[in-house]
Coordinates of C-alpha atoms in Angstrom, one line a residue:
X346 CA -53.1 6.8 115.5
X347 CA -50.8 5.6 118.3
X348 CA -48.2 7.5 120.1
X349 CA -46.6 5.4 122.9
X350 CA -49.7 4.5 125.1
X351 CA -52.0 7.2 123.6
X352 CA -54.3 5.7 121.1
X353 CA -57.0 7.8 119.1
X354 CA -58.9 7.8 115.9
X355 CA -58.4 10.9 113.7
X356 CA -60.2 11.4 110.4
X357 CA -58.9 14.3 108.4
X358 CA -60.5 16.3 105.7
X359 CA -58.3 18.7 103.7
X360 CA -59.2 21.4 101.1
X361 CA -56.5 22.5 98.8
X362 CA -56.3 25.5 96.4
X363 CA -53.3 25.2 94.3
X364 CA -52.3 27.3 91.3
X365 CA -49.1 27.1 89.2
X366 CA -47.9 29.5 86.5
X367 CA -44.9 29.0 84.2
X368 CA -43.3 31.1 81.5
X369 CA -40.1 30.7 79.6
X370 CA -38.8 32.7 76.7
X371 CA -35.5 32.6 74.8
X372 CA -33.7 34.4 72.1
X373 CA -31.2 32.5 69.8
X374 CA -28.7 34.0 67.4
X375 CA -26.6 32.0 65.0
X376 CA -23.8 33.3 62.7
X377 CA -21.4 31.7 60.4
X378 CA -18.4 34.2 60.0
X379 CA -16.5 31.7 57.8
X380 CA -16.9 28.2 56.4
X381 CA -14.9 26.8 59.3
X382 CA -16.3 28.8 62.1
X383 CA -19.9 29.2 63.5
X384 CA -21.3 31.2 66.5
X385 CA -24.3 30.6 68.7
X386 CA -25.5 32.9 71.5
X387 CA -28.7 32.8 73.5
X388 CA -30.5 34.4 76.3
X389 CA -33.3 32.9 78.2
X390 CA -35.6 33.9 81.1
X391 CA -38.0 31.6 83.0
X392 CA -40.5 32.5 85.7
X393 CA -42.4 30.0 87.9
X394 CA -45.0 30.8 90.6
X395 CA -47.1 28.4 92.7
X396 CA -49.5 29.2 95.5
X397 CA -50.9 26.6 97.9
X398 CA -53.8 27.4 100.3
X399 CA -54.9 24.5 102.7
X400 CA -57.7 24.1 105.2
X401 CA -57.2 21.1 107.5
X402 CA -60.2 19.7 109.6
X403 CA -59.9 16.8 112.0
X404 CA -62.4 14.6 113.4
X405 CA -61.0 13.2 116.7
X406 CA -62.6 10.2 118.2
X407 CA -66.0 10.7 116.6
X408 CA -66.5 14.3 117.9
X409 CA -67.1 15.8 114.4
X410 CA -64.9 17.8 112.1
X411 CA -63.2 20.8 113.4
X412 CA -61.2 23.2 111.4
X413 CA -57.7 23.2 113.0
X414 CA -55.2 24.7 110.6
X415 CA -55.1 27.3 107.9
X416 CA -52.0 27.3 105.5
X417 CA -51.1 30.0 103.0
X418 CA -47.9 29.3 100.9
X419 CA -46.4 30.9 97.9
X420 CA -43.3 30.0 96.0
X421 CA -41.7 32.4 93.2
X422 CA -38.7 31.6 91.1
X423 CA -37.0 33.6 88.4
X424 CA -34.1 32.2 86.4
X425 CA -31.9 34.0 83.7
X426 CA -29.3 32.4 81.6
X427 CA -26.8 33.5 78.9
X428 CA -24.8 31.2 76.6
X429 CA -22.2 31.6 74.0
X430 CA -20.8 28.7 71.8
X431 CA -18.2 28.6 69.1
X432 CA -17.5 25.6 66.7
X433 CA -14.3 25.6 64.7
X434 CA -13.5 23.1 62.1
X435 CA -9.7 23.0 62.5
X436 CA -9.0 20.3 59.8
X437 CA -11.2 18.0 57.7
X438 CA -11.1 15.5 60.7
X439 CA -10.7 17.7 63.8
X440 CA -13.4 19.9 65.2
X441 CA -13.1 22.2 68.3
X442 CA -16.1 23.3 70.2
X443 CA -15.8 25.7 73.2
X444 CA -18.1 28.1 75.0
X445 CA -19.3 29.6 78.3
X446 CA -22.5 30.1 80.0
X447 CA -23.9 32.0 83.1
X448 CA -27.1 31.3 85.1
X449 CA -28.7 33.1 88.0
X450 CA -31.7 31.8 89.9
X451 CA -33.5 33.6 92.6
X452 CA -36.4 32.2 94.6
X453 CA -38.7 33.3 97.5
X454 CA -40.8 30.9 99.6
X455 CA -43.5 32.3 102.1
X456 CA -45.4 30.2 104.5
X457 CA -48.0 31.1 107.1
X458 CA -49.5 28.3 109.2
X459 CA -52.2 29.3 111.7
X460 CA -53.0 26.7 114.4
X461 CA -56.5 27.7 115.2
X462 CA -57.7 27.7 118.8
X463 CA -54.0 28.6 119.9
X464 CA -51.8 31.7 119.8
X465 CA -49.4 29.8 117.5
X466 CA -48.8 31.1 114.1
X467 CA -45.7 29.9 112.2
X468 CA -44.3 32.3 109.5
X469 CA -41.3 31.5 107.3
X470 CA -40.0 34.0 104.7
X471 CA -37.2 32.2 102.9
X472 CA -35.1 33.5 100.1
X473 CA -32.6 31.5 97.8
X474 CA -30.0 32.5 95.3
X475 CA -27.9 30.3 93.1
X476 CA -25.2 31.5 90.6
X477 CA -23.5 29.2 88.1
X478 CA -20.5 30.1 85.8
X479 CA -19.1 27.5 83.5
X480 CA -16.8 27.1 80.5
X481 CA -16.2 24.1 78.4
X482 CA -14.3 22.7 75.4
X483 CA -14.3 19.6 73.4
X484 CA -12.4 18.0 70.5
X485 CA -13.8 15.7 67.9
X486 CA -11.9 13.9 65.3
X487 CA -10.2 10.6 64.0
X488 CA -7.3 8.7 65.4
X489 CA -7.2 6.4 62.4
X490 CA -9.6 5.7 59.6
X491 CA -11.6 3.3 61.8
X492 CA -11.3 5.0 65.2
X493 CA -13.1 8.2 66.2
X494 CA -12.6 10.2 69.4
X495 CA -14.3 12.7 71.4
X496 CA -12.8 14.4 74.5
X497 CA -14.0 17.4 76.6
X498 CA -13.8 19.1 79.9
X499 CA -16.1 21.5 81.7
X500 CA -15.1 23.8 84.5
X501 CA -17.8 25.2 86.9
X502 CA -18.1 27.5 89.7
X503 CA -21.3 27.4 91.6
X504 CA -22.5 29.3 94.6
X505 CA -25.7 28.8 96.8
X506 CA -27.0 31.2 99.4
X507 CA -30.3 30.9 101.3
X508 CA -31.6 32.8 104.4
X509 CA -34.7 33.5 106.5
X510 CA -35.8 37.1 106.6
X511 CA -35.6 37.3 110.5
X512 CA -32.0 35.9 110.6
X513 CA -28.9 37.9 110.5
X514 CA -26.7 35.1 109.1
X515 CA -27.4 32.9 106.1
X516 CA -28.8 29.3 106.5
X517 CA -26.7 28.1 103.6
X518 CA -23.6 29.7 102.1
X519 CA -21.9 27.2 99.8
X520 CA -19.3 27.6 96.9
X521 CA -17.9 24.9 94.8
X522 CA -15.4 24.8 91.9
X523 CA -15.7 21.5 90.0
X524 CA -14.1 20.0 86.9
X525 CA -16.1 17.4 84.6
X526 CA -13.9 15.6 82.1
X527 CA -15.4 13.2 79.4
X528 CA -13.9 11.0 76.7
X529 CA -15.1 8.5 74.2
X530 CA -13.6 6.1 71.5
X531 CA -15.6 4.6 68.6
X532 CA -14.2 1.8 66.6
X533 CA -15.8 0.8 63.4
X534 CA -15.1 -3.1 63.2
X535 CA -16.7 -3.5 59.8
X536 CA -19.8 -2.4 57.9
X537 CA -22.2 -3.8 60.5
X538 CA -20.4 -3.7 63.8
X539 CA -19.1 -0.8 66.0
X540 CA -17.6 -0.7 69.5
X541 CA -17.8 2.4 71.7
X542 CA -16.2 3.2 75.1
X543 CA -17.1 6.2 77.1
X544 CA -16.1 7.9 80.4
X545 CA -17.9 10.9 81.9
X546 CA -18.1 12.8 85.2
X547 CA -21.4 14.5 85.5
X548 CA -23.6 16.5 87.9
X549 CA -27.3 16.4 88.7
X550 CA -28.8 19.2 90.7
X551 CA -32.0 19.1 92.8
X552 CA -35.1 20.8 91.7
X553 CA -35.2 24.3 93.0
X554 CA -38.6 23.8 94.7
X555 CA -37.2 20.9 96.6
X556 CA -34.6 23.2 98.3
X557 CA -37.2 25.5 99.9
X558 CA -39.2 25.7 103.1
X559 CA -42.6 24.8 101.4
X560 CA -44.4 22.0 103.1
X561 CA -47.4 19.8 102.0
X562 CA -49.9 18.2 104.5
X563 CA -50.3 14.5 103.7
X564 CA -52.1 13.3 106.8
X565 CA -52.2 13.8 110.6
X566 CA -48.8 12.3 111.2
X567 CA -47.1 12.7 107.9
X568 CA -45.9 15.9 106.0
X569 CA -44.0 16.4 102.8
X570 CA -41.3 19.0 103.0
X571 CA -38.5 20.5 101.1
X572 CA -34.8 20.3 102.3
X573 CA -32.8 23.4 102.2
X574 CA -29.6 21.4 102.6
X575 CA -29.9 19.3 99.5
X576 CA -26.6 19.2 97.5
X577 CA -26.1 17.9 93.9
X578 CA -25.3 14.4 93.0
X579 CA -22.0 13.9 91.2
X580 CA -21.5 10.7 89.1
X581 CA -18.4 9.0 87.5
X582 CA -19.5 6.5 84.8
X583 CA -17.7 4.3 82.3
X584 CA -19.5 2.2 79.8
X585 CA -19.1 0.4 76.5
X586 CA -21.5 -0.2 73.7
X587 CA -21.4 -2.9 71.0
X588 CA -23.5 -2.2 68.1
X589 CA -24.5 -4.9 65.5
X590 CA -26.7 -3.4 62.7
X591 CA -29.6 -1.9 64.7
X592 CA -29.2 -4.0 67.9
X593 CA -26.8 -3.1 70.7
X594 CA -25.6 -4.3 74.1
X595 CA -24.3 -1.9 76.7
X596 CA -22.2 -2.7 79.7
X597 CA -21.5 0.0 82.4
X598 CA -20.4 0.9 85.9
X599 CA -21.2 4.1 87.9
X600 CA -20.4 5.6 91.3
X601 CA -22.5 8.5 92.6
X602 CA -21.8 10.8 95.7
X603 CA -24.5 12.5 97.5
X604 CA -27.4 10.4 95.8
X605 CA -30.7 12.0 96.3
X606 CA -33.6 9.7 97.7
X607 CA -36.9 10.4 99.5
X608 CA -36.7 9.2 103.2
X609 CA -38.8 9.8 106.4
X610 CA -37.4 11.3 109.6
X611 CA -39.4 11.7 112.8
X612 CA -39.8 15.0 114.7
X613 CA -40.4 13.8 118.3
X614 CA -41.6 17.3 119.5
X615 CA -44.4 17.6 117.0
X616 CA -44.9 13.7 116.9
X617 CA -44.8 14.0 113.0
X618 CA -43.0 12.2 110.4
X619 CA -41.5 14.3 107.6
X620 CA -41.1 12.9 104.0
X621 CA -38.4 14.8 102.1
X622 CA -35.4 14.3 99.8
X623 CA -32.0 13.9 101.3
X624 CA -28.5 13.2 100.3
X625 CA -27.1 9.8 101.2
X626 CA -23.4 8.9 101.0
X627 CA -23.0 6.9 98.0
X628 CA -24.6 4.7 95.3
X629 CA -22.7 2.5 92.9
X630 CA -23.7 -0.2 90.5
X631 CA -23.1 -2.2 87.4
X632 CA -25.7 -2.6 84.4
X633 CA -26.0 -4.6 81.2
X634 CA -28.8 -3.8 78.7
X635 CA -30.0 -5.1 75.3
X636 CA -31.7 -2.9 72.8
X637 CA -33.7 -5.0 70.3
X638 CA -35.6 -3.1 67.7
X639 CA -37.5 -5.3 65.2
X640 CA -39.5 -4.7 62.1
X641 CA -41.4 -7.1 59.8
X642 CA -44.2 -6.3 57.5
X643 CA -46.9 -4.5 59.4
X644 CA -45.2 -5.1 62.8
X645 CA -42.6 -2.7 64.4
X646 CA -41.3 -3.0 67.9
X647 CA -38.7 -1.6 70.3
X648 CA -37.6 -3.6 73.3
X649 CA -35.0 -2.9 76.0
X650 CA -33.9 -5.3 78.7
X651 CA -31.6 -4.2 81.4
X652 CA -30.0 -6.2 84.3
X653 CA -29.0 -3.9 87.1
X654 CA -27.0 -4.2 90.4
X655 CA -27.2 -1.1 92.6
X656 CA -25.8 -0.5 96.1
X657 CA -26.9 2.5 98.1
X658 CA -24.9 3.1 101.3
X659 CA -25.0 5.7 104.2
X660 CA -23.4 5.5 107.7
X661 CA -26.7 6.4 109.4
X662 CA -28.5 3.6 107.6
X663 CA -28.9 -0.1 108.1
X664 CA -27.3 -1.9 105.2
X665 CA -29.4 -4.8 103.8
X666 CA -29.0 -7.3 101.1
X667 CA -27.9 -6.4 97.5
X668 CA -29.6 -8.3 94.6
X669 CA -29.6 -7.7 90.9
X670 CA -33.0 -6.8 89.3
X671 CA -34.4 -6.6 85.8
X672 CA -35.9 -3.7 84.0
X673 CA -37.7 -4.2 80.8
X674 CA -39.5 -1.9 78.3
X675 CA -41.3 -2.9 75.1
X676 CA -43.6 -1.1 72.6
X677 CA -45.2 -2.8 69.7
X678 CA -46.9 -1.1 66.7
X679 CA -49.3 -2.9 64.3
X680 CA -50.4 -1.3 61.1
X681 CA -53.9 -2.8 61.2
X682 CA -55.1 -0.8 58.2
X683 CA -53.5 1.7 55.8
X684 CA -54.4 4.6 57.9
X685 CA -54.7 2.9 61.3
X686 CA -52.0 1.9 63.8
X687 CA -52.4 -0.1 67.1
X688 CA -49.7 0.3 69.8
X689 CA -49.3 -1.9 72.8
X690 CA -46.5 -1.6 75.4
X691 CA -45.4 -1.1 78.9
X692 CA -42.5 -1.5 81.3
X693 CA -41.6 -3.7 84.3
X694 CA -39.3 -3.9 87.2
X695 CA -38.6 -6.9 89.4
X696 CA -38.2 -6.6 93.1
X697 CA -35.1 -4.5 94.1
X698 CA -32.8 -4.9 97.0
X699 CA -30.3 -2.0 96.8
X700 CA -28.6 -2.0 100.2
X701 CA -30.5 0.5 102.1
X702 CA -33.7 0.2 100.2
X703 CA -35.9 -2.8 99.5
X704 CA -38.5 -2.0 96.8
X705 CA -41.4 -3.9 95.2
X706 CA -41.9 -5.1 91.7
X707 CA -44.0 -3.1 89.2
X708 CA -45.7 -3.7 85.9
X709 CA -47.3 -0.8 83.8
X710 CA -49.1 -1.4 80.6
X711 CA -50.3 1.3 77.9
X712 CA -52.1 1.1 74.6
X713 CA -53.2 3.5 71.9
X714 CA -55.0 3.6 68.6
X715 CA -54.2 6.2 66.0
X716 CA -56.3 6.8 62.8
X717 CA -55.6 9.3 60.0
X718 CA -58.3 10.6 57.8
X719 CA -56.9 11.9 54.5
X720 CA -53.6 14.0 54.8
X721 CA -54.6 16.5 57.4
X722 CA -56.6 15.0 60.2
X723 CA -55.4 12.6 62.8
X724 CA -57.3 11.1 65.8
X725 CA -55.8 9.1 68.6
X726 CA -57.1 7.5 71.8
X727 CA -54.5 6.4 74.5
X728 CA -55.0 4.2 77.6
X729 CA -52.3 4.8 80.2
X730 CA -51.5 2.4 83.2
X731 CA -54.3 0.0 82.2
X732 CA -53.8 -2.4 85.3
X733 CA -53.1 0.5 87.8
X734 CA -49.5 -0.7 88.3
X735 CA -47.9 2.4 89.8
X736 CA -48.3 1.4 93.4
X737 CA -44.9 1.7 95.1
X738 CA -43.6 0.0 98.2
X739 CA -40.3 0.4 100.0
X740 CA -38.7 -0.4 103.4
X741 CA -35.5 1.0 105.0
X742 CA -34.0 2.1 108.4
X743 CA -32.2 5.3 108.5
X744 CA -31.1 7.3 111.6
X745 CA -33.0 5.0 113.9
X746 CA -36.3 5.4 112.0
X747 CA -37.6 2.2 110.5
X748 CA -40.0 2.8 107.7
X749 CA -42.2 0.6 105.5
X750 CA -44.3 2.7 103.1
X751 CA -46.9 2.0 100.5
X752 CA -47.8 4.7 98.0
X753 CA -50.8 4.2 95.7
X754 CA -50.7 6.0 92.4
X755 CA -53.6 5.9 90.0
X756 CA -52.2 6.6 86.7
X757 CA -55.1 5.3 84.7
X758 CA -56.0 7.5 82.0
X759 CA -58.0 7.7 78.8
X760 CA -56.7 10.5 76.5
X761 CA -58.2 11.7 73.4
X762 CA -56.4 13.9 70.9
X763 CA -57.2 15.4 67.6
X764 CA -54.6 16.9 65.2
X765 CA -55.4 18.9 62.2
X766 CA -52.9 20.3 59.7
X767 CA -53.9 23.6 58.3
X768 CA -52.3 24.8 55.1
X769 CA -49.0 23.4 53.8
X770 CA -45.9 22.8 55.9
X771 CA -42.4 24.0 55.1
X772 CA -39.3 22.7 56.7
X773 CA -37.7 25.0 59.1
X774 CA -33.9 24.8 58.9
X775 CA -33.5 26.5 62.3
X776 CA -35.0 25.1 65.5
X777 CA -34.9 27.3 68.6
X778 CA -33.2 25.7 71.7
X779 CA -33.1 26.1 75.4
X780 CA -30.2 28.1 76.7
X781 CA -30.9 27.6 80.5
X782 CA -29.3 24.4 81.5
X783 CA -31.4 24.4 84.7
X784 CA -34.7 24.4 82.8
X785 CA -35.5 20.9 84.0
X786 CA -35.1 22.0 87.7
X787 CA -38.1 24.4 87.5
X788 CA -41.4 22.9 88.3

C-alpha cells in the first residue's frame, strides 16, 4: 500500500458471519361478475433480514496479525402491497384494463464498528421508508383487420424518507409524481410476417439494500457501501420488431436519465476508496438484434445476436470514445438418445467503449446433461462457467478519481439435480402471482 510517500505492506485476514432470511406470502382473489368483466385483487407481505458480523485483522510490515476492527451490522426490511385490477371487454375487439396499487416499504439498518485500540466506535442507526401509489389504464383492440393496437398510461406518486436516529432532520425527504405512457401497433403483413412498433416510458428503482448505510469490508483500502442518495432510472424507449415465421429482427433507441452504475470515490480523510452505486446524468444508445431459433431432427437451438451502441455521460466524468459492441447468446440441445438430452451454450460480449466506461470482452460457456428414467425420475448434471470467464475489467475517470479495476469472479460450478414425480399431476387453471411490484428490489 502506498499513500503519497508512505509505503507499507499490509496483509489482511477477515472472518465474516453472514445470515440472510427471506419470507414472502401473498393472497390472490379472482372474480368474474359477468362475461365481460373480471376482477383481481391481491395482498402481499415480504420480510427480509440480513446480519453481517466481521472481524478484521491486519499484518503490517510483517509484525504479525493483530485484530483491529469488529463490525456488527443488521438490516431489516418489511414490504406490504395491495393491488386491484379490472378487465372489461367493451366490444369484441376492444378491451379496457385499469387498476391501482399501493406499496409501503420500511427498513432499518444498524451498524457498529469498533476500532480496537482506540476510543473510536462508529454507530449508525438508519431508518428508511418508501410509499408508492399508482393507478393505470390500458386499451387493446383493432384499428383494422390487420392492425392491432395497445395504449396505456400509469400515474405514480412516490415518496422516500430516510433519517439517522440521532438527527433531528431527515437525510432524504423526496416526493415525485410521474406519468408513464406506452403504446404499440402490430401490423400483420401476411401469414408469415408481422411488424410491431413500440414506445414506452418506464422506471427502474434501486434495490432497497443499496440505499442503506450498510458497508462491506473488501480490503485495507477499499470498502463497498450503500448510497442513501440513489434515485430511480427513468427510460424512454422506442423500438420496432419485424417477425418472419419464428425469426425476428429488432431495432431500438433508448435514453435513460439517472442511470445507475458502480463507481469508486476516494475519502481522503480515511485514505479509503469507496465502491458504491451512483446516479450518472444520462445513458443513451441504439441496438439491433437478431433472434434465430432453429430445429432440425435431434438438434434444437436458440441464438440471439445484438449490436449495441451505448453512450454514458456525466459532467463530473471524463468522456472517452464510444464504439459499438456485440452481444451473443446461444444454446444448443441435442437429443442423443430417446431419454437423454445434451445442452451446450453460453454468451459473449466484445470489448465495450461507452463514453465514461471502457470494459473488457467476456466469454462464458455452460453445458448440461439430462436423463429421464421412465416417466417420473429425471437426473441432471450442469457445468456452469466452464472456462471461468466472469472476470470483469473496467476503467474510468469520475470526479478527479481515475480508476482501473479488475474483478475476478469464479462462477465455475458442477450442479446435480434429481427430480421425482410422485403420483399423478393435474393441471391447475389458476396460478398465484406476485402483487408487490418491488419484489425484485428485495435481496
